[in-house]
Amino acid sequence: MAKERKVTRGFGFYLFMFILLLVAAFMVIVCIMMFSPGKVILGYQYFNNNQELVLSTTNDESKQPFNFSTNNKFVIDANTSKISIVKADVEKEEIIFVNKSMGFAKWNDRINAEFSVTQKEGVINVQAKEPHGFLHFSYDLQVIVRVPYDKYDFSKTAFEINTTEGSVIVGNPSQVEKENDILKPKSLRISTQSGNINITHRLGNQYTEVVDGKEVKLQECEFTDLKLSTTSGAIRTGLDRIKASLLMSMETKSGAIDVKTLQAVNGCFINLGDGHLQAKKVNGDVSLITHNGRIDIEEIQGSFDTNTSIDVIDAANINIGSVSGEVSLPNIKASNVNIKSIGSQVNIQTTSGNVTLGSESVGIYDSSYIKTQSGTINVSIKDKRTLKVNHYFITENGNINVKYLNDILSNNIITTSNGNVNASVGSKYKFTLHCKDFEGKYKDYDNLTLTFISKDQYKKQALNVNGYDGSTNILDISTNGHITVDLLKIA
C-alpha cells in the first residue's frame, strides 16, 4: 500500500510539472507574439494597430480633392467601424479613418484595416475593411466624415450607410453645438445589424411651437427619403420633428425605436419585430409589422393598420392615445390593444388579447367590428347624430364591457358564448334592448341585472327603454353568461 501511494504521488508530481511546462511554453509564445506583431506561431498571430489616416483627397490613383457639395450621393460600407458625419473646425472636407485595435487572429486573417475612397460621376464611395480576429483587447475603428462649419450643408446629398456591428451617428452632439453646424442631408438610408443609429438634433432648421402657453424653439429636418434599419440595435433621434416627402421607414427586430414627431407625407412604415417603439406624434398613416413588440404612441394624425402583418403578430402590446383615422388590426392573436380615441372606423380581431377603446370622456365615433376568442372587450362609445353606424362586439369566452357616453344612435350587436356582458347607458337615453341567450332566445330575469325594471315587470321580449318607439337605435345582447344593463352610471 505504501508503495502504491509513492507511485501515485510521483505520477501527480510529474503531471503537475508537465502542465506547468505547457503553461510556461504558452506564455513564452504569447510574449514573443506580442513583442513581434504579425509573427505567425502555430497558426496564430498577434496584431496591434494604432493608425489614424486623414484624407482630403481620394486614395485611388486619381487623388481627386474632395468636393462634397458637387456630389449627389455618399455611400459608406463598413462592418464594425463606427460611422460619424459631423461639422468641425476644419478648413476643407476630410474623411478620417481610425484603427486602434489589438488582439489575436488566425494566420490567414486580415490584421490591418484597409480603407478606400473613390469619387466618380457624382458619387463618393467609402469602404472600410476591418481587422479580423477571435480575441480583441481593444477595438476602436471609426470612419469620420467632417466638413467645415461655414461652408455648406448636404441638402443635395443622399447618404447610404451600411454596417454590421458599427453604430452610426449623423449630426453634431449637443456638447459641441454651434450656430452653423446644421447638416441638412437630402436623404438617409442607414442599415446595420447590431449597431445603433443616432440622428442628433443638429440636422435641420429651427422652428417654434407653443408648449404650455409658451413659445419653444425646436429642431426639425426634412428628408426626401428616410430609411433606418437595425437588427438588434436602437434607433434614436434628438430631432423634435422629422419630415419625409417620399419614403419614411424604420425597422428593428429586437431593438428600440425612440422618436418624437414624425411627419410622413406618404405614410410611415414601421417593422418592429420584438422591439419597442416610442413616439410622441405621427402626422400621416402608420403601417406596422411586429411580432411581440410594444408600441407606445401618444397621437396619430392618420390611420393605423397592421394589414401587412397578417400571420406575423403574436403577442404585441399596442398603446395609443388617439388615432384620427381608421384603425385596422386584423388577426393580431394574443396582442393587447389600448386606444383612447378613434375618429373613424375600427376593425380589431384577436384570439386571447384584450381590447380597450375609449376612456371616461372620449369614445369611438364610427362603425366598429371587434372580435376576440377569449379576450376581454372594453369599449366606450360616443355616437355622432350625423352618422348612422353599426357596432359589433364579439367574443367566444371573454367578457364585454360597453359604456355609452351619449345617446345610442346606432345598431349594437354584442355577442359572447359564455362571457358576461356589462352595459352602462345614460339614464335618459332611449333605445331598444334585446337580452338573449347564445341560441337567440330571450333570457330569464335570473340571468339579468337590469337597474331600470323589476322582475315582476320583466317580460321575455324586447324592451323599449325610456319609451323609445323607433326601430334603429338597438342594443342587442346575446350570451349564456350574465347580462348587466345599468342606466344609473352615466347621467
One Martini backbone bead per residue (centre of mass of N, CA, C, O) as a GRO file, in nm:
protein
  491
    1MET     BB    1   0.058   0.062  -0.021
    2ALA     BB    2   0.299   0.256   0.005
    3LYS     BB    3   0.396   0.215  -0.287
    4GLU     BB    4   0.137   0.323  -0.427
    5ARG     BB    5   0.152   0.611  -0.311
    6LYS     BB    6   0.425   0.687  -0.441
    7VAL     BB    7   0.334   0.653  -0.735
    8THR     BB    8   0.102   0.859  -0.727
    9ARG     BB    9   0.271   1.104  -0.640
   10GLY     BB   10   0.468   1.095  -0.878
   11PHE     BB   11   0.261   1.135  -1.101
   12GLY     BB   12   0.147   1.406  -1.001
   13PHE     BB   13   0.411   1.564  -1.021
   14TYR     BB   14   0.464   1.524  -1.331
   15LEU     BB   15   0.196   1.643  -1.423
   16PHE     BB   16   0.238   1.921  -1.306
   17MET     BB   17   0.502   1.985  -1.463
   18PHE     BB   18   0.379   1.956  -1.745
   19ILE     BB   19   0.170   2.182  -1.719
   20LEU     BB   20   0.373   2.405  -1.648
   21LEU     BB   21   0.529   2.388  -1.915
   22LEU     BB   22   0.292   2.459  -2.099
   23VAL     BB   23   0.235   2.736  -1.977
   24ALA     BB   24   0.516   2.853  -2.027
   25ALA     BB   25   0.517   2.817  -2.334
   26PHE     BB   26   0.269   2.987  -2.385
   27MET     BB   27   0.382   3.252  -2.265
   28VAL     BB   28   0.621   3.276  -2.454
   29ILE     BB   29   0.461   3.292  -2.716
   30VAL     BB   30   0.295   3.540  -2.641
   31CYS     BB   31   0.533   3.732  -2.601
   32ILE     BB   32   0.647   3.711  -2.885
   33MET     BB   33   0.391   3.807  -3.032
   34MET     BB   34   0.366   4.088  -2.884
   35PHE     BB   35   0.668   4.178  -2.979
   36SER     BB   36   0.567   4.043  -3.281
   37PRO     BB   37   0.373   4.162  -3.482
   38GLY     BB   38   0.262   3.917  -3.727
   39LYS     BB   39   0.369   3.667  -3.603
   40VAL     BB   40   0.369   3.326  -3.679
   41ILE     BB   41   0.234   3.084  -3.438
   42LEU     BB   42   0.070   2.806  -3.472
   43GLY     BB   43  -0.143   2.983  -3.663
   44TYR     BB   44  -0.083   3.255  -3.505
   45GLN     BB   45  -0.156   3.613  -3.427
   46TYR     BB   46  -0.053   3.941  -3.351
   47PHE     BB   47  -0.218   4.264  -3.303
   48ASN     BB   48  -0.115   4.632  -3.335
   49ASN     BB   49  -0.309   4.916  -3.377
   50ASN     BB   50  -0.215   5.280  -3.464
   51GLN     BB   51  -0.442   5.448  -3.663
   52GLU     BB   52  -0.451   5.771  -3.856
   53LEU     BB   53  -0.642   5.872  -4.137
   54VAL     BB   54  -0.616   6.168  -4.342
   55LEU     BB   55  -0.849   6.280  -4.591
   56SER     BB   56  -0.876   6.512  -4.898
   57THR     BB   57  -0.855   6.263  -5.085
   58THR     BB   58  -0.835   6.029  -5.280
   59ASN     BB   59  -0.679   5.682  -5.272
   60ASP     BB   60  -0.636   5.673  -5.557
   61GLU     BB   61  -0.491   5.759  -5.854
   62SER     BB   62  -0.635   6.047  -5.882
   63LYS     BB   63  -0.646   6.235  -5.626
   64GLN     BB   64  -0.911   6.373  -5.549
   65PRO     BB   65  -1.056   6.630  -5.437
   66PHE     BB   66  -1.279   6.722  -5.220
   67ASN     BB   67  -1.646   6.785  -5.316
   68PHE     BB   68  -1.938   6.740  -5.172
   69SER     BB   69  -2.131   6.954  -5.319
   70THR     BB   70  -2.111   6.782  -5.609
   71ASN     BB   71  -2.251   6.548  -5.463
   72ASN     BB   72  -2.543   6.315  -5.465
   73LYS     BB   73  -2.364   6.076  -5.329
   74PHE     BB   74  -2.315   5.874  -5.018
   75VAL     BB   75  -2.104   5.589  -4.962
   76ILE     BB   76  -2.099   5.353  -4.679
   77ASP     BB   77  -1.879   5.072  -4.605
   78ALA     BB   78  -1.907   4.846  -4.324
   79ASN     BB   79  -1.879   4.674  -4.016
   80THR     BB   80  -1.740   4.784  -3.715
   81SER     BB   81  -1.752   5.067  -3.772
   82LYS     BB   82  -1.780   5.388  -3.679
   83ILE     BB   83  -2.015   5.637  -3.785
   84SER     BB   84  -1.947   5.986  -3.879
   85ILE     BB   85  -2.138   6.301  -3.925
   86VAL     BB   86  -1.979   6.624  -3.936
   87LYS     BB   87  -1.895   6.927  -3.797
   88ALA     BB   88  -1.589   7.136  -3.813
   89ASP     BB   89  -1.262   7.273  -3.746
   90VAL     BB   90  -1.219   7.304  -4.076
   91GLU     BB   91  -1.110   7.390  -4.409
   92LYS     BB   92  -1.186   7.097  -4.519
   93GLU     BB   93  -1.265   6.821  -4.646
   94GLU     BB   94  -1.290   6.502  -4.455
   95ILE     BB   95  -1.147   6.172  -4.393
   96ILE     BB   96  -1.146   5.951  -4.114
   97PHE     BB   97  -0.929   5.686  -4.009
   98VAL     BB   98  -0.969   5.449  -3.744
   99ASN     BB   99  -0.706   5.220  -3.595
  100LYS     BB  100  -0.759   5.074  -3.269
  101SER     BB  101  -0.611   4.757  -3.247
  102MET     BB  102  -0.612   4.444  -3.047
  103GLY     BB  103  -0.498   4.097  -3.095
  104PHE     BB  104  -0.612   3.785  -3.213
  105ALA     BB  105  -0.523   3.568  -3.495
  106LYS     BB  106  -0.516   3.413  -3.766
  107TRP     BB  107  -0.294   3.366  -4.019
  108ASN     BB  108  -0.536   3.448  -4.253
  109ASP     BB  109  -0.601   3.707  -4.126
  110ARG     BB  110  -0.693   4.028  -4.107
  111ILE     BB  111  -0.488   4.294  -3.932
  112ASN     BB  112  -0.545   4.521  -4.136
  113ALA     BB  113  -0.670   4.803  -4.242
  114GLU     BB  114  -0.895   4.895  -4.517
  115PHE     BB  115  -0.900   5.190  -4.721
  116SER     BB  116  -1.150   5.357  -4.938
  117VAL     BB  117  -1.166   5.633  -5.191
  118THR     BB  118  -1.415   5.741  -5.421
  119GLN     BB  119  -1.476   5.961  -5.723
  120LYS     BB  120  -1.780   5.927  -5.925
  121GLU     BB  121  -2.033   6.062  -6.080
  122GLY     BB  122  -2.138   6.195  -5.794
  123VAL     BB  123  -1.985   5.959  -5.624
  124ILE     BB  124  -1.914   5.850  -5.297
  125ASN     BB  125  -1.682   5.591  -5.193
  126VAL     BB  126  -1.675   5.410  -4.884
  127GLN     BB  127  -1.427   5.174  -4.751
  128ALA     BB  128  -1.420   4.927  -4.480
  129LYS     BB  129  -1.160   4.696  -4.368
  130GLU     BB  130  -1.138   4.504  -4.103
  131PRO     BB  131  -1.011   4.338  -3.862
  132HIS     BB  132  -0.950   4.017  -3.767
  133GLY     BB  133  -1.074   3.808  -3.491
  134PHE     BB  134  -1.104   3.630  -3.159
  135LEU     BB  135  -0.925   3.847  -2.981
  136HIS     BB  136  -0.998   4.148  -2.801
  137PHE     BB  137  -0.863   4.431  -2.628
  138SER     BB  138  -0.913   4.633  -2.871
  139TYR     BB  139  -1.185   4.828  -3.070
  140ASP     BB  140  -1.112   5.112  -3.264
  141LEU     BB  141  -1.335   5.197  -3.526
  142GLN     BB  142  -1.339   5.468  -3.776
  143VAL     BB  143  -1.568   5.689  -3.962
  144ILE     BB  144  -1.503   6.034  -4.052
  145VAL     BB  145  -1.709   6.301  -4.151
  146ARG     BB  146  -1.584   6.628  -4.246
  147VAL     BB  147  -1.699   6.970  -4.224
  148PRO     BB  148  -1.730   7.286  -4.244
  149TYR     BB  149  -1.919   7.517  -4.091
  150ASP     BB  150  -1.909   7.765  -4.334
  151LYS     BB  151  -1.992   7.623  -4.615
  152TYR     BB  152  -2.212   7.373  -4.598
  153ASP     BB  153  -2.446   7.142  -4.697
  154PHE     BB  154  -2.653   6.826  -4.767
  155SER     BB  155  -2.916   6.897  -4.956
  156LYS     BB  156  -2.789   6.718  -5.225
  157THR     BB  157  -2.741   6.459  -5.035
  158ALA     BB  158  -2.725   6.108  -5.043
  159PHE     BB  159  -2.733   5.863  -4.790
  160GLU     BB  160  -2.539   5.546  -4.766
  161ILE     BB  161  -2.539   5.314  -4.487
  162ASN     BB  162  -2.324   5.024  -4.404
  163THR     BB  163  -2.345   4.779  -4.140
  164THR     BB  164  -2.310   4.558  -3.870
  165GLU     BB  165  -2.179   4.671  -3.575
  166GLY     BB  166  -2.183   4.957  -3.642
  167SER     BB  167  -2.234   5.271  -3.559
  168VAL     BB  168  -2.454   5.567  -3.618
  169ILE     BB  169  -2.372   5.923  -3.666
  170VAL     BB  170  -2.586   6.211  -3.724
  171GLY     BB  171  -2.444   6.473  -3.615
  172ASN     BB  172  -2.403   6.687  -3.369
  173PRO     BB  173  -2.341   6.713  -3.061
  174SER     BB  174  -2.443   6.913  -2.799
  175GLN     BB  175  -2.145   6.984  -2.681
  176VAL     BB  176  -2.079   7.114  -3.000
  177GLU     BB  177  -2.263   7.346  -3.038
  178LYS     BB  178  -2.357   7.540  -3.330
  179GLU     BB  179  -2.504   7.761  -3.541
  180ASN     BB  180  -2.345   7.618  -3.820
  181ASP     BB  181  -2.408   7.273  -3.779
  182ILE     BB  182  -2.594   7.214  -4.010
  183LEU     BB  183  -2.658   6.955  -4.251
  184LYS     BB  184  -2.903   6.870  -4.436
  185PRO     BB  185  -2.991   6.603  -4.556
  186LYS     BB  186  -3.166   6.469  -4.809
  187SER     BB  187  -3.089   6.160  -4.733
  188LEU     BB  188  -3.154   5.843  -4.543
  189ARG     BB  189  -2.968   5.523  -4.554
  190ILE     BB  190  -2.968   5.288  -4.285
  191SER     BB  191  -2.762   4.989  -4.212
  192THR     BB  192  -2.780   4.749  -3.938
  193GLN     BB  193  -2.746   4.512  -3.693
  194SER     BB  194  -2.600   4.593  -3.388
  195GLY     BB  195  -2.620   4.879  -3.432
  196ASN     BB  196  -2.661   5.215  -3.381
  197ILE     BB  197  -2.898   5.489  -3.439
  198ASN     BB  198  -2.805   5.847  -3.453
  199ILE     BB  199  -3.008   6.139  -3.458
  200THR     BB  200  -2.948   6.444  -3.424
  201HIS     BB  201  -3.054   6.786  -3.372
  202ARG     BB  202  -2.813   6.880  -3.590
  203LEU     BB  203  -2.979   6.897  -3.907
  204GLY     BB  204  -3.179   7.147  -3.919
  205ASN     BB  205  -3.434   7.343  -3.849
  206GLN     BB  206  -3.591   7.605  -3.693
  207TYR     BB  207  -3.874   7.609  -3.465
  208THR     BB  208  -4.194   7.702  -3.343
  209GLU     BB  209  -4.376   7.624  -3.030
  210VAL     BB  210  -4.657   7.583  -2.836
  211VAL     BB  211  -4.593   7.528  -2.480
  212ASP     BB  212  -4.779   7.599  -2.229
  213GLY     BB  213  -4.797   7.909  -2.356
  214LYS     BB  214  -4.507   7.873  -2.490
  215GLU     BB  215  -4.237   7.950  -2.675
  216VAL     BB  216  -4.054   7.701  -2.861
  217LYS     BB  217  -3.747   7.586  -2.962
  218LEU     BB  218  -3.698   7.379  -3.249
  219GLN     BB  219  -3.613   7.075  -3.433
  220GLU     BB  220  -3.578   7.010  -3.791
  221CYS     BB  221  -3.609   6.760  -4.066
  222GLU     BB  222  -3.597   6.724  -4.426
  223PHE     BB  223  -3.679   6.453  -4.631
  224THR     BB  224  -3.721   6.239  -4.882
  225ASP     BB  225  -3.557   5.999  -4.744
  226LEU     BB  226  -3.626   5.750  -4.470
  227LYS     BB  227  -3.403   5.470  -4.383
  228LEU     BB  228  -3.412   5.258  -4.093
  229SER     BB  229  -3.186   4.978  -3.998
  230THR     BB  230  -3.206   4.720  -3.736
  231THR     BB  231  -3.177   4.440  -3.549
  232SER     BB  232  -3.055   4.509  -3.225
  233GLY     BB  233  -3.065   4.794  -3.227
  234ALA     BB  234  -3.097   5.145  -3.205
  235ILE     BB  235  -3.338   5.417  -3.259
  236ARG     BB  236  -3.241   5.765  -3.252
  237THR     BB  237  -3.371   6.104  -3.185
  238GLY     BB  238  -3.328   6.465  -3.133
  239LEU     BB  239  -3.550   6.544  -3.299
  240ASP     BB  240  -3.865   6.692  -3.294
  241ARG     BB  241  -3.880   6.675  -3.623
  242ILE     BB  242  -3.973   6.453  -3.895
  243LYS     BB  243  -3.944   6.464  -4.247
  244ALA     BB  244  -4.119   6.307  -4.540
  245SER     BB  245  -4.194   6.313  -4.888
  246LEU     BB  246  -4.172   5.990  -4.952
  247LEU     BB  247  -3.989   5.812  -4.737
  248MET     BB  248  -4.082   5.614  -4.434
  249SER     BB  249  -3.851   5.397  -4.249
  250MET     BB  250  -3.857   5.152  -3.973
  251GLU     BB  251  -3.619   4.901  -3.831
  252THR     BB  252  -3.658   4.619  -3.598
  253LYS     BB  253  -3.626   4.318  -3.406
  254SER     BB  254  -3.503   4.406  -3.080
  255GLY     BB  255  -3.516   4.697  -3.052
  256ALA     BB  256  -3.526   5.055  -3.041
  257ILE     BB  257  -3.771   5.323  -3.096
  258ASP     BB  258  -3.688   5.681  -3.060
  259VAL     BB  259  -3.928   5.937  -3.098
  260LYS     BB  260  -4.124   6.210  -3.168
  261THR     BB  261  -4.186   6.357  -3.462
  262LEU     BB  262  -4.378   6.247  -3.745
  263GLN     BB  263  -4.373   6.338  -4.108
  264ALA     BB  264  -4.576   6.160  -4.349
  265VAL     BB  265  -4.692   6.185  -4.660
  266ASN     BB  266  -4.677   5.849  -4.738
  267GLY     BB  267  -4.618   5.739  -4.478
  268CYS     BB  268  -4.546   5.496  -4.210
  269PHE     BB  269  -4.301   5.241  -4.179
  270ILE     BB  270  -4.308   4.967  -3.931
  271ASN     BB  271  -4.057   4.732  -3.814
  272LEU     BB  272  -4.042   4.573  -3.489
  273GLY     BB  273  -4.090   4.296  -3.391
  274ASP     BB  274  -3.953   4.281  -3.050
  275GLY     BB  275  -3.974   4.570  -3.000
  276HIS     BB  276  -3.965   4.936  -2.925
  277LEU     BB  277  -4.207   5.200  -2.951
  278GLN     BB  278  -4.150   5.561  -2.937
  279ALA     BB  279  -4.403   5.825  -2.966
  280LYS     BB  280  -4.564   6.127  -2.985
  281LYS     BB  281  -4.599   6.185  -3.312
  282VAL     BB  282  -4.808   6.122  -3.614
  283ASN     BB  283  -4.807   6.251  -3.947
  284GLY     BB  284  -4.980   5.992  -4.065
  285ASP     BB  285  -4.972   5.692  -4.182
  286VAL     BB  286  -4.966   5.366  -4.013
  287SER     BB  287  -4.750   5.083  -4.072
  288LEU     BB  288  -4.745   4.759  -3.909
  289ILE     BB  289  -4.478   4.540  -3.801
  290THR     BB  290  -4.505   4.255  -3.578
  291HIS     BB  291  -4.482   4.037  -3.290
  292ASN     BB  292  -4.372   4.130  -2.964
  293GLY     BB  293  -4.426   4.420  -2.945
  294ARG     BB  294  -4.404   4.772  -2.843
  295ILE     BB  295  -4.656   5.039  -2.847
  296ASP     BB  296  -4.593   5.404  -2.807
  297ILE     BB  297  -4.849   5.646  -2.882
  298GLU     BB  298  -5.003   5.947  -2.854
  299GLU     BB  299  -5.030   6.035  -3.178
  300ILE     BB  300  -5.250   6.000  -3.475
  301GLN     BB  301  -5.259   6.164  -3.799
  302GLY     BB  302  -5.437   5.897  -3.899
  303SER     BB  303  -5.378   5.583  -3.974
  304PHE     BB  304  -5.399   5.230  -3.844
  305ASP     BB  305  -5.201   4.934  -3.934
  306THR     BB  306  -5.168   4.546  -3.990
  307ASN     BB  307  -5.209   4.424  -4.285
  308THR     BB  308  -4.895   4.319  -4.331
  309SER     BB  309  -4.910   4.116  -4.048
  310ILE     BB  310  -5.024   3.864  -4.128
  311ASP     BB  311  -4.912   3.595  -3.938
  312VAL     BB  312  -4.714   3.762  -3.725
  313ILE     BB  313  -4.869   3.843  -3.494
  314ASP     BB  314  -4.888   3.764  -3.140
  315ALA     BB  315  -4.781   3.961  -2.857
  316ALA     BB  316  -4.869   4.255  -2.854
  317ASN     BB  317  -4.837   4.608  -2.741
  318ILE     BB  318  -5.098   4.857  -2.774
  319ASN     BB  319  -5.042   5.218  -2.724
  320ILE     BB  320  -5.288   5.480  -2.778
  321GLY     BB  321  -5.427   5.780  -2.764
  322SER     BB  322  -5.473   5.874  -3.083
  323VAL     BB  323  -5.696   5.835  -3.379
  324SER     BB  324  -5.822   5.993  -3.664
  325GLY     BB  325  -5.852   5.734  -3.815
  326GLU     BB  326  -5.824   5.432  -3.906
  327VAL     BB  327  -5.858   5.090  -3.766
  328SER     BB  328  -5.646   4.799  -3.860
  329LEU     BB  329  -5.644   4.472  -3.670
  330PRO     BB  330  -5.584   4.184  -3.802
  331ASN     BB  331  -5.477   3.913  -3.661
  332ILE     BB  332  -5.332   3.962  -3.336
  333LYS     BB  333  -5.406   3.757  -3.132
  334ALA     BB  334  -5.241   3.814  -2.813
  335SER     BB  335  -5.299   4.104  -2.831
  336ASN     BB  336  -5.289   4.427  -2.688
  337VAL     BB  337  -5.539   4.697  -2.678
  338ASN     BB  338  -5.494   5.070  -2.643
  339ILE     BB  339  -5.744   5.317  -2.728
  340LYS     BB  340  -5.883   5.629  -2.658
  341SER     BB  341  -5.905   5.744  -2.970
  342ILE     BB  342  -6.143   5.731  -3.255
  343GLY     BB  343  -6.238   5.882  -3.579
  344SER     BB  344  -6.304   5.597  -3.708
  345GLN     BB  345  -6.289   5.304  -3.820
  346VAL     BB  346  -6.312   4.959  -3.676
  347ASN     BB  347  -6.066   4.673  -3.682
  348ILE     BB  348  -6.058   4.401  -3.442
  349GLN     BB  349  -5.854   4.090  -3.412
  350THR     BB  350  -5.844   3.831  -3.171
  351THR     BB  351  -5.787   3.590  -2.932
  352SER     BB  352  -5.655   3.670  -2.618
  353GLY     BB  353  -5.681   3.958  -2.647
  354ASN     BB  354  -5.717   4.277  -2.531
  355VAL     BB  355  -5.976   4.542  -2.560
  356THR     BB  356  -5.929   4.906  -2.545
  357LEU     BB  357  -6.177   5.167  -2.592
  358GLY     BB  358  -6.144   5.453  -2.465
  359SER     BB  359  -6.303   5.656  -2.206
  360GLU     BB  360  -6.464   5.862  -1.988
  361SER     BB  361  -6.486   6.099  -2.243
  362VAL     BB  362  -6.386   5.905  -2.481
  363GLY     BB  363  -6.491   5.775  -2.797
  364ILE     BB  364  -6.617   5.605  -3.043
  365TYR     BB  365  -6.769   5.719  -3.369
  366ASP     BB  366  -6.760   5.469  -3.546
  367SER     BB  367  -6.751   5.197  -3.690
  368SER     BB  368  -6.742   4.854  -3.543
  369TYR     BB  369  -6.507   4.562  -3.521
  370ILE     BB  370  -6.492   4.325  -3.250
  371LYS     BB  371  -6.274   4.034  -3.206
  372THR     BB  372  -6.270   3.748  -2.977
  373GLN     BB  373  -6.219   3.466  -2.790
  374SER     BB  374  -6.089   3.537  -2.468
  375GLY     BB  375  -6.106   3.824  -2.455
  376THR     BB  376  -6.143   4.151  -2.348
  377ILE     BB  377  -6.404   4.402  -2.386
  378ASN     BB  378  -6.345   4.765  -2.388
  379VAL     BB  379  -6.602   5.020  -2.440
  380SER     BB  380  -6.639   5.350  -2.574
  381ILE     BB  381  -6.930   5.544  -2.680
  382LYS     BB  382  -6.974   5.826  -2.936
  383ASP     BB  383  -7.221   5.908  -3.105
  384LYS     BB  384  -7.325   6.055  -3.401
  385ARG     BB  385  -7.596   6.214  -3.541
  386THR     BB  386  -7.467   6.226  -3.849
  387LEU     BB  387  -7.399   5.903  -3.789
  388LYS     BB  388  -7.476   5.591  -3.914
  389VAL     BB  389  -7.409   5.295  -3.722
  390ASN     BB  390  -7.210   4.999  -3.643
  391HIS     BB  391  -7.178   4.755  -3.371
  392TYR     BB  392  -6.928   4.491  -3.307
  393PHE     BB  393  -6.921   4.249  -3.030
  394ILE     BB  394  -6.698   3.963  -3.018
  395THR     BB  395  -6.703   3.656  -2.814
  396GLU     BB  396  -6.666   3.350  -2.671
  397ASN     BB  397  -6.529   3.385  -2.344
  398GLY     BB  398  -6.544   3.672  -2.299
  399ASN     BB  399  -6.579   3.989  -2.188
  400ILE     BB  400  -6.824   4.271  -2.201
  401ASN     BB  401  -6.764   4.632  -2.200
  402VAL     BB  402  -7.009   4.898  -2.221
  403LYS     BB  403  -7.002   5.257  -2.295
  404TYR     BB  404  -7.235   5.528  -2.308
  405LEU     BB  405  -7.183   5.883  -2.362
  406ASN     BB  406  -7.453   5.877  -2.527
  407ASP     BB  407  -7.664   5.835  -2.742
  408ILE     BB  408  -7.813   5.574  -2.906
  409LEU     BB  409  -7.713   5.580  -3.272
  410SER     BB  410  -7.718   5.253  -3.303
  411ASN     BB  411  -7.617   4.935  -3.391
  412ASN     BB  412  -7.585   4.671  -3.135
  413ILE     BB  413  -7.367   4.387  -3.133
  414ILE     BB  414  -7.361   4.148  -2.860
  415THR     BB  415  -7.128   3.863  -2.840
  416THR     BB  416  -7.131   3.567  -2.622
  417SER     BB  417  -7.114   3.259  -2.503
  418ASN     BB  418  -6.994   3.281  -2.166
  419GLY     BB  419  -6.986   3.564  -2.113
  420ASN     BB  420  -7.002   3.878  -1.980
  421VAL     BB  421  -7.236   4.165  -1.975
  422ASN     BB  422  -7.166   4.525  -1.965
  423ALA     BB  423  -7.397   4.805  -1.957
  424SER     BB  424  -7.366   5.165  -1.994
  425VAL     BB  425  -7.635   5.404  -1.955
  426GLY     BB  426  -7.801   5.668  -1.983
  427SER     BB  427  -8.095   5.743  -1.808
  428LYS     BB  428  -8.229   5.909  -2.082
  429TYR     BB  429  -8.187   5.704  -2.287
  430LYS     BB  430  -8.299   5.578  -2.606
  431PHE     BB  431  -8.395   5.225  -2.656
  432THR     BB  432  -8.345   4.893  -2.770
  433LEU     BB  433  -8.366   4.582  -2.582
  434HIS     BB  434  -8.173   4.275  -2.606
  435CYS     BB  435  -8.199   3.960  -2.410
  436LYS     BB  436  -7.995   3.683  -2.487
  437ASP     BB  437  -7.903   3.395  -2.579
  438PHE     BB  438  -7.696   3.212  -2.789
  439GLU     BB  439  -7.974   3.099  -2.937
  440GLY     BB  440  -8.194   3.361  -2.927
  441LYS     BB  441  -8.322   3.365  -2.648
  442TYR     BB  442  -8.487   3.495  -2.407
  443LYS     BB  443  -8.408   3.577  -2.095
  444ASP     BB  444  -8.396   3.532  -1.779
  445TYR     BB  445  -8.393   3.727  -1.497
  446ASP     BB  446  -8.174   3.561  -1.337
  447ASN     BB  447  -7.955   3.654  -1.586
  448LEU     BB  448  -8.016   3.950  -1.476
  449THR     BB  449  -7.926   4.316  -1.463
  450LEU     BB  450  -8.181   4.561  -1.411
  451THR     BB  451  -8.212   4.894  -1.300
  452PHE     BB  452  -8.515   4.968  -1.454
  453ILE     BB  453  -8.632   4.670  -1.374
  454SER     BB  454  -8.835   4.430  -1.265
  455LYS     BB  455  -8.931   4.109  -1.245
  456ASP     BB  456  -9.240   4.166  -1.278
  457GLN     BB  457  -9.196   4.351  -1.545
  458TYR     BB  458  -9.063   4.128  -1.692
  459LYS     BB  459  -9.024   4.036  -2.032
  460LYS     BB  460  -8.960   3.803  -2.292
  461GLN     BB  461  -8.844   4.083  -2.452
  462ALA     BB  462  -8.843   4.363  -2.586
  463LEU     BB  463  -8.701   4.683  -2.473
  464ASN     BB  464  -8.836   5.009  -2.429
  465VAL     BB  465  -8.645   5.257  -2.342
  466ASN     BB  466  -8.783   5.542  -2.242
  467GLY     BB  467  -9.010   5.513  -2.478
  468TYR     BB  468  -8.910   5.381  -2.724
  469ASP     BB  469  -9.031   5.381  -3.096
  470GLY     BB  470  -8.817   5.273  -3.266
  471SER     BB  471  -8.573   5.083  -3.514
  472THR     BB  472  -8.240   5.159  -3.469
  473ASN     BB  473  -8.176   5.187  -3.158
  474ILE     BB  474  -7.972   4.914  -3.072
  475LEU     BB  475  -7.943   4.658  -2.804
  476ASP     BB  476  -7.780   4.347  -2.875
  477ILE     BB  477  -7.779   4.066  -2.650
  478SER     BB  478  -7.560   3.763  -2.648
  479THR     BB  479  -7.570   3.511  -2.381
  480ASN     BB  480  -7.490   3.264  -2.125
  481GLY     BB  481  -7.438   3.475  -1.946
  482HIS     BB  482  -7.426   3.770  -1.788
  483ILE     BB  483  -7.650   4.059  -1.763
  484THR     BB  484  -7.573   4.417  -1.754
  485VAL     BB  485  -7.792   4.707  -1.712
  486ASP     BB  486  -7.700   5.050  -1.667
  487LEU     BB  487  -7.878   5.373  -1.592
  488LEU     BB  488  -7.679   5.531  -1.363
  489LYS     BB  489  -7.376   5.589  -1.432
  490ILE     BB  490  -7.491   5.773  -1.672
  491ALA     BB  491  -7.640   6.104  -1.692
   0.00000   0.00000   0.00000
